[in-house]
Every structure is written in C-alpha cells, then in structure tokens.
C-alpha cells in the first residue's frame, strides 16, 4: 500500500465485513510531537482472543476465497517501518479498534494520499453504515459525518457528478485549511 | 460548479441536481441499469482499484450510461487485480481481469455500449454445450 488512504479504504472493509453500523476514522498529524496517528474504530462483531492474536498473521484470514489476509499485516509493517507502532484491540460483540502510529518525519511513512476519494468511495459503497472521518492537525480539526451528508441529500444519489465533486472538493479543501 | 463551504450547502446542489434529473427520463427500475462491481479488497486496492473505480464512475457519467458502480470484496482472482464484474441488463455477469484505465475504456466502449465481448474475461460462470 502506497498511501494511508489505501490502508483506510482497506481496513474499512474489515469493519464492513464485521457488520458494523458505525465506523470512525481518525487521522492526526502532529508536527510538534512528530507523530502521525491513524485510528479506525467500529462497532462490529469483534473478535475473540484467539482470532485477535492471529489477526496480524498474513497467513490467516476469515475468507475462503484465498488463504492469505494482508490488510492488517501490511499496515503493521508500514507503521513499524516508519518507527511507529501498531495496536489492535477487540471485544466480541463490542467492536474492534485499530491504531497505527507513524513517525511523521520518517522517510518511510506513507503519504496521506487522496483521502477524499477514499471517503467518497466508502460512502458510495456502504449506504447503511454511518461513517465518521476526523482529521486533526496542530492547527485545527475537521469532522465529517455520513449521516449529515445523507440528511442533506434526501435520497439523491451520491453518484451524481455535481454531488461527487462537491463532496470531494469539500473534504480536500477542509483538510488543506488545517495543513 | 459552485463550491461548498459546509455540508448544508450540499442541499442547494442537491436541488439543482434534482431539477436536472427530472428532465432526464430516468427509470427507477434497477434492472435497466448497468451494474459495475469493482473488486476492492487488499489485493485490488494495492493494484489500483481505487483509480479504476473512480474512472468507471466518471467515464460512465460522461458517456451518459445509466450505471451503478459499487465495490465488492475479493473474488479470489488476486493475480488479475483489479477485477471488475459487469452485469448488463438481463445478461449473465461477466468478470474482467487486469482492468486499468485503458482496459476500462475498452470495456465501456465495446462491452457496455455495444455488447461485444472483449479480451481478458475470467471464466467464473460458464456453461458447456451439454448443459
């Protein structure tokens, strides 16, 4: 995975598979602490201790279409390669939380990438899930909630060109302002 | 296009879109839509499925094809990612492999618009002559 956005797009799918109704994505860039944090929390079915211990094993997956599961191991690898850490915690019936820390100035830290497209595509693909995106830096904070978007759209498709452009531009500009 | 500064501005854009939609004769029957499903698991994303999906959304709209573009999981053809499943109205689903922008363009122009098959199909469901 080349960017954090790719990781986000990927990890969200785990939450979707776990039948989560709420997914919270938090991205924090802090130059003062030289730290970049990505945290994804869901209220899905969660994992028991045994499954949790195997979650970052690349040769473990809950699918049966293939025998490898690389989403979490790749994120862990990227975090550890950029002088960071990776924590995953889960409670059956409660949900799962994944946190990856990166050293912000590390040369191996993946760029954020086009997170506006990631968020937009995730909104489009998961109509029944409440998605929250929180982006913070030492300069400020930007929050986006899928419920708010849907309330304003009143059933009009997200796929409409004007709406697509408005949403992606809105996210892009809001992030730029606090960069 | 007007830019939005907050999500409540989205409402105005929605109203503009709605008035335009009424002009277009748009059927609510989903069977008349072309369905495009892009494989978006780890393998797909790592191979650039995000760009492929974005391209399908933009291009189908540009060419005024009524289509629903969605994501799907891994179909087990990781070697051929990005994979795309296309369902034309009333037809069997067809899965294409190695769908980059060029391939996507070919699929839209030849398969979706003209109904002719193109190279690169992964035979998931097929029938023998005995069936």
Short mmCIF file of C-alpha atoms in Angstrom, two decimals:
data_model
loop_
_atom_site.label_atom_id
_atom_site.label_comp_id
_atom_site.label_asym_id
_atom_site.label_seq_id
_atom_site.Cartn_x
_atom_site.Cartn_y
_atom_site.Cartn_z
CA UNK A 1 0.00 0.00 0.00
CA UNK A 2 1.45 3.29 -1.06
CA UNK A 3 -0.67 5.70 0.93
CA UNK A 4 -2.57 5.92 4.19
CA UNK A 5 -5.76 6.40 2.16
CA UNK A 6 -5.29 2.99 0.60
CA UNK A 7 -4.94 1.50 4.05
CA UNK A 8 -8.08 3.27 5.24
CA UNK A 9 -10.07 2.01 2.26
CA UNK A 10 -8.79 -1.46 3.01
CA UNK A 11 -9.26 -1.60 6.78
CA UNK A 12 -12.80 -0.24 6.49
CA UNK A 13 -13.73 -3.36 4.55
CA UNK A 14 -12.91 -5.42 7.63
CA UNK A 15 -15.40 -3.36 9.62
CA UNK A 16 -17.99 -3.74 6.88
CA UNK A 17 -17.48 -7.48 6.93
CA UNK A 18 -17.92 -7.43 10.71
CA UNK A 19 -21.36 -5.88 10.14
CA UNK A 20 -20.50 -2.61 11.83
CA UNK A 21 -23.09 0.18 11.71
CA UNK A 22 -20.65 2.86 12.80
CA UNK A 23 -17.09 3.29 11.61
CA UNK A 24 -14.91 6.07 12.91
CA UNK A 25 -11.73 7.03 11.12
CA UNK A 26 -9.35 9.34 12.93
CA UNK A 27 -6.25 10.79 11.35
CA UNK A 28 -3.97 13.04 13.34
CA UNK A 29 -0.86 14.83 12.13
CA UNK A 30 1.12 16.42 14.90
CA UNK A 31 4.33 18.18 13.91
CA UNK A 32 5.12 19.15 17.49
CA UNK A 33 5.15 15.52 18.57
CA UNK A 34 6.48 14.34 15.18
CA UNK A 35 3.65 11.84 15.18
CA UNK A 36 1.07 10.68 12.69
CA UNK A 37 -1.75 8.52 14.01
CA UNK A 38 -4.37 6.56 12.14
CA UNK A 39 -7.14 5.07 14.23
CA UNK A 40 -10.13 3.14 12.94
CA UNK A 41 -12.84 2.06 15.35
CA UNK A 42 -16.00 0.12 14.57
CA UNK A 43 -18.93 -1.37 16.44
CA UNK A 44 -18.91 -4.63 14.51
CA UNK A 45 -18.98 -8.18 15.78
CA UNK A 46 -15.45 -8.04 17.19
CA UNK A 47 -13.05 -10.94 17.63
CA UNK A 48 -12.28 -13.39 20.39
CA UNK A 49 -8.77 -13.61 21.83
CA UNK A 50 -7.72 -16.44 19.59
CA UNK A 51 -8.76 -14.70 16.36
CA UNK A 52 -7.31 -11.42 17.58
CA UNK A 53 -3.91 -13.00 18.16
CA UNK A 54 -3.94 -14.23 14.56
CA UNK A 55 -5.25 -11.00 13.01
CA UNK A 56 -1.84 -9.71 12.01
CA UNK A 57 -0.67 -13.09 10.72
CA UNK A 58 -0.50 -12.74 6.93
CA UNK A 59 -1.45 -16.39 6.55
CA UNK A 60 -4.66 -16.03 8.49
CA UNK A 61 -7.94 -14.86 7.01
CA UNK A 62 -11.64 -15.32 7.66
CA UNK A 63 -12.33 -15.57 3.94
CA UNK A 64 -12.42 -18.72 1.95
CA UNK A 65 -11.71 -17.24 -1.47
CA UNK A 66 -8.00 -17.19 -0.72
CA UNK A 67 -5.61 -18.24 2.00
CA UNK A 68 -3.85 -15.02 2.87
CA UNK A 69 -5.04 -11.89 4.66
CA UNK A 70 -2.67 -9.00 4.15
CA UNK A 71 -4.67 -5.90 5.09
CA UNK A 72 -3.65 -5.62 8.74
CA UNK A 73 -0.14 -7.11 8.35
CA UNK A 74 0.70 -4.53 5.67
CA UNK A 75 -0.46 -1.66 7.86
CA UNK A 76 1.52 -3.05 10.78
CA UNK A 77 4.59 -3.39 8.61
CA UNK A 78 4.29 0.17 7.32
CA UNK A 79 3.86 1.54 10.84
CA UNK A 80 6.80 -0.38 12.22
CA UNK A 81 8.97 0.51 9.25
CA UNK A 82 8.42 4.19 9.92
CA UNK A 83 9.48 3.98 13.55
CA UNK A 84 5.95 3.64 14.80
CA UNK A 85 3.74 1.06 16.40
CA UNK A 86 0.57 -0.88 15.78
CA UNK A 87 -2.13 -1.82 18.25
CA UNK A 88 -5.29 -3.77 17.62
CA UNK A 89 -7.88 -4.45 20.27
CA UNK A 90 -11.24 -6.11 20.06
CA UNK A 91 -14.08 -7.32 22.21
CA UNK A 92 -16.58 -9.87 20.88
CA UNK A 93 -19.93 -8.16 20.40
CA UNK A 94 -18.50 -4.72 21.07
CA UNK A 95 -16.28 -3.91 18.13
CA UNK A 96 -12.70 -3.52 17.06
CA UNK A 97 -10.18 -0.74 17.15
CA UNK A 98 -7.03 -0.49 15.06
CA UNK A 99 -4.38 2.11 15.77
CA UNK A 100 -1.23 2.69 13.75
CA UNK A 101 1.33 5.27 14.82
CA UNK A 102 3.97 6.62 12.46
CA UNK A 103 6.90 8.92 12.97
CA UNK A 104 5.71 11.92 10.96
CA UNK A 105 9.10 12.91 9.58
CA UNK A 106 10.17 9.35 8.80
CA UNK A 107 11.10 8.83 5.18
CA UNK A 108 9.24 5.51 5.10
CA UNK A 109 5.97 6.95 6.37
CA UNK A 110 3.30 6.60 3.67
CA UNK A 111 1.76 9.83 2.43
CA UNK A 112 -1.87 10.54 3.32
CA UNK A 113 -2.84 10.34 -0.35
CA UNK A 114 -6.24 11.15 -1.85
CA UNK A 115 -8.26 10.54 1.27
CA UNK A 116 -11.20 12.48 -0.24
CA UNK A 117 -11.61 9.76 -2.87
CA UNK A 118 -11.30 7.05 -0.23
CA UNK A 119 -14.02 8.64 1.87
CA UNK A 120 -16.24 9.26 -1.13
CA UNK A 121 -15.91 5.70 -2.44
CA UNK A 122 -16.57 4.31 1.02
CA UNK A 123 -19.69 6.45 1.35
CA UNK A 124 -20.87 5.26 -2.03
CA UNK A 125 -20.23 1.62 -1.30
CA UNK A 126 -21.74 1.44 2.18
CA UNK A 127 -25.10 3.12 2.22
CA UNK A 128 -26.25 1.67 5.51
CA UNK A 129 -23.20 2.41 7.58
CA UNK A 130 -22.54 5.59 9.48
CA UNK A 131 -19.08 6.76 8.59
CA UNK A 132 -17.20 9.39 10.53
CA UNK A 133 -13.97 10.97 9.42
CA UNK A 134 -12.00 13.13 11.82
CA UNK A 135 -8.85 14.82 10.60
CA UNK A 136 -6.80 16.83 13.03
CA UNK A 137 -3.51 18.65 13.00
CA UNK A 138 -1.86 21.01 15.43
CA UNK A 139 -3.70 23.80 13.57
CA UNK A 140 -7.22 22.52 13.78
CA UNK A 141 -9.79 19.81 13.29
CA UNK A 142 -12.13 18.71 10.54
CA UNK A 143 -15.05 16.36 11.06
CA UNK A 144 -17.29 14.73 8.53
CA UNK A 145 -20.28 12.53 9.20
CA UNK A 146 -22.01 10.46 6.56
CA UNK A 147 -25.36 10.94 8.30
CA UNK A 148 -25.11 14.67 7.85
CA UNK A 149 -24.36 14.25 4.15
CA UNK A 150 -27.29 11.90 3.67
CA UNK A 151 -29.68 14.16 5.54
CA UNK A 152 -28.82 16.99 3.18
CA UNK A 153 -29.10 14.82 0.08
CA UNK A 154 -32.51 13.40 0.98
CA UNK A 155 -32.13 10.30 -1.14
CA UNK A 156 -30.44 11.81 -4.20
CA UNK A 157 -27.62 9.56 -5.37
CA UNK A 158 -24.06 10.35 -4.34
CA UNK A 159 -23.02 9.25 -7.78
CA UNK A 160 -24.34 12.45 -9.41
CA UNK A 161 -21.41 14.41 -10.80
CA UNK A 162 -22.15 17.69 -9.02
CA UNK A 163 -22.57 15.96 -5.69
CA UNK A 164 -19.47 13.87 -6.13
CA UNK A 165 -17.37 16.89 -6.95
CA UNK A 166 -18.86 18.96 -4.15
CA UNK A 167 -18.12 16.32 -1.53
CA UNK A 168 -14.58 15.50 -2.65
CA UNK A 169 -13.68 19.18 -3.03
CA UNK A 170 -15.17 19.94 0.36
CA UNK A 171 -13.02 17.30 2.07
CA UNK A 172 -9.93 18.30 0.08
CA UNK A 173 -10.26 22.00 0.90
CA UNK A 174 -11.13 21.45 4.54
CA UNK A 175 -8.00 19.35 5.02
CA UNK A 176 -5.86 21.87 3.17
CA UNK A 177 -7.01 24.63 5.50
CA UNK A 178 -5.59 22.92 8.56
CA UNK A 179 -2.49 21.52 6.93
CA UNK B 1 -19.69 24.37 -10.41
CA UNK B 2 -20.26 26.11 -7.13
CA UNK B 3 -18.03 25.10 -4.25
CA UNK B 4 -19.44 24.23 -0.88
CA UNK B 5 -18.14 25.57 2.39
CA UNK B 6 -20.28 23.45 4.64
CA UNK B 7 -22.45 20.40 4.29
CA UNK B 8 -25.64 22.44 4.39
CA UNK B 9 -24.58 23.92 1.04
CA UNK B 10 -24.90 20.39 -0.28
CA UNK B 11 -28.67 20.84 -0.12
CA UNK B 12 -28.59 23.55 -2.80
CA UNK B 13 -26.54 21.38 -5.10
CA UNK B 14 -28.90 18.51 -4.46
CA UNK B 15 -31.83 20.67 -5.53
CA UNK B 16 -30.05 21.70 -8.72
CA UNK B 17 -29.32 18.09 -9.49
CA UNK B 18 -32.88 17.06 -8.73
CA UNK B 19 -34.35 19.54 -11.17
CA UNK B 20 -31.97 18.29 -13.83
CA UNK B 21 -32.82 14.69 -13.10
CA UNK B 22 -36.47 15.28 -13.76
CA UNK B 23 -35.63 16.32 -17.31
CA UNK B 24 -33.84 13.10 -17.94
CA UNK B 25 -36.21 10.23 -18.26
CA UNK B 26 -34.85 8.09 -15.51
CA UNK B 27 -36.36 4.77 -14.71
CA UNK B 28 -36.37 3.58 -11.13
CA UNK B 29 -36.13 0.01 -12.25
CA UNK B 30 -32.67 -1.20 -11.25
CA UNK B 31 -32.76 -3.96 -13.83
CA UNK B 32 -32.35 -1.39 -16.55
CA UNK B 33 -29.08 -0.15 -15.12
CA UNK B 34 -25.69 -1.45 -15.97
CA UNK B 35 -24.07 -2.74 -12.79
CA UNK B 36 -20.34 -2.43 -12.36
CA UNK B 37 -18.70 -4.01 -9.31
CA UNK B 38 -15.06 -3.29 -8.66
CA UNK B 39 -13.09 -5.74 -6.53
CA UNK B 40 -11.82 -3.68 -3.60
CA UNK B 41 -10.08 -5.93 -1.12
CA UNK B 42 -6.43 -5.55 -0.13
CA UNK B 43 -5.27 -7.11 -3.40
CA UNK B 44 -7.49 -4.84 -5.52
CA UNK B 45 -6.59 -1.66 -3.68
CA UNK B 46 -2.88 -2.43 -3.87
CA UNK B 47 -3.24 -2.87 -7.64
CA UNK B 48 -5.03 0.42 -8.14
CA UNK B 49 -8.74 -0.47 -7.91
CA UNK B 50 -9.47 2.94 -6.44
CA UNK B 51 -8.43 4.68 -9.65
CA UNK B 52 -10.29 2.11 -11.72
CA UNK B 53 -13.49 2.66 -9.78
CA UNK B 54 -13.18 6.42 -10.00
CA UNK B 55 -12.58 6.13 -13.73
CA UNK B 56 -15.71 4.00 -14.21
CA UNK B 57 -17.84 6.48 -12.28
CA UNK B 58 -16.54 9.46 -14.23
CA UNK B 59 -16.47 7.86 -17.66
CA UNK B 60 -19.91 6.20 -17.50
CA UNK B 61 -21.38 9.50 -16.48
CA UNK B 62 -19.56 11.37 -19.24
CA UNK B 63 -20.92 8.92 -21.78
CA UNK B 64 -24.40 9.14 -20.23
CA UNK B 65 -24.70 5.43 -19.45
CA UNK B 66 -27.13 4.70 -16.62
CA UNK B 67 -24.95 2.64 -14.35
CA UNK B 68 -24.48 1.79 -10.72
CA UNK B 69 -20.84 1.46 -9.70
CA UNK B 70 -20.19 -0.34 -6.42
CA UNK B 71 -17.45 -2.14 -4.55
CA UNK B 72 -17.19 -5.81 -3.90
CA UNK B 73 -14.73 -7.98 -1.99
CA UNK B 74 -12.04 -10.27 -3.24
CA UNK B 75 -13.28 -12.80 -5.76
CA UNK B 76 -10.18 -14.96 -5.39
CA UNK B 77 -8.53 -13.74 -8.59
CA UNK B 78 -5.85 -11.71 -6.85
CA UNK B 79 -3.38 -12.37 -9.66
CA UNK B 80 -5.61 -10.49 -12.08
CA UNK B 81 -6.48 -7.46 -9.97
CA UNK B 82 -8.05 -5.01 -10.42
CA UNK B 83 -11.03 -7.16 -11.30
CA UNK B 84 -14.37 -5.78 -12.40
CA UNK B 85 -17.71 -7.55 -12.65
CA UNK B 86 -20.09 -6.11 -15.22
CA UNK B 87 -23.77 -7.03 -15.34
CA UNK B 88 -25.62 -5.76 -18.39
CA UNK B 89 -29.41 -5.64 -18.03
CA UNK B 90 -30.82 -9.14 -18.50
CA UNK B 91 -27.44 -10.77 -19.02
CA UNK B 92 -25.14 -13.03 -17.04
CA UNK B 93 -22.40 -11.32 -15.03
CA UNK B 94 -19.01 -11.13 -16.71
CA UNK B 95 -15.74 -10.66 -14.78
CA UNK B 96 -12.79 -8.88 -16.36
CA UNK B 97 -9.24 -9.01 -15.04
CA UNK B 98 -6.31 -6.55 -15.16
CA UNK B 99 -8.63 -3.58 -15.51
CA UNK B 100 -6.51 -0.48 -15.70
CA UNK B 101 -7.76 2.74 -17.29
CA UNK B 102 -7.15 1.55 -20.85
CA UNK B 103 -8.94 -1.72 -20.24
CA UNK B 104 -11.79 0.12 -18.51
CA UNK B 105 -12.18 2.35 -21.54
CA UNK B 106 -12.31 -0.70 -23.80
CA UNK B 107 -14.89 -2.38 -21.57
CA UNK B 108 -17.11 0.70 -21.58
CA UNK B 109 -16.82 1.32 -25.32
CA UNK B 110 -17.06 -2.24 -26.55
CA UNK B 111 -18.86 -4.35 -23.94
CA UNK B 112 -21.13 -1.95 -22.08
CA UNK B 113 -22.12 0.22 -25.02
CA UNK B 114 -22.08 -2.25 -27.90
CA UNK B 115 -22.49 -5.57 -26.10
CA UNK B 116 -19.46 -7.16 -27.79
CA UNK B 117 -17.14 -9.22 -25.61
CA UNK B 118 -13.56 -8.09 -25.15
CA UNK B 119 -10.38 -9.94 -24.18
CA UNK B 120 -9.47 -10.50 -20.56
CA UNK B 121 -12.58 -12.25 -19.27
CA UNK B 122 -12.12 -14.51 -16.26
CA UNK B 123 -14.38 -17.52 -16.77
CA UNK B 124 -16.17 -17.72 -13.43
CA UNK B 125 -19.52 -18.99 -14.59
CA UNK B 126 -19.72 -20.74 -17.90
CA UNK B 127 -21.84 -23.45 -19.41
CA UNK B 128 -20.70 -26.35 -21.53
CA UNK B 129 -22.56 -27.33 -24.67
CA UNK B 130 -24.13 -30.26 -22.82
CA UNK B 131 -25.99 -28.02 -20.42
#
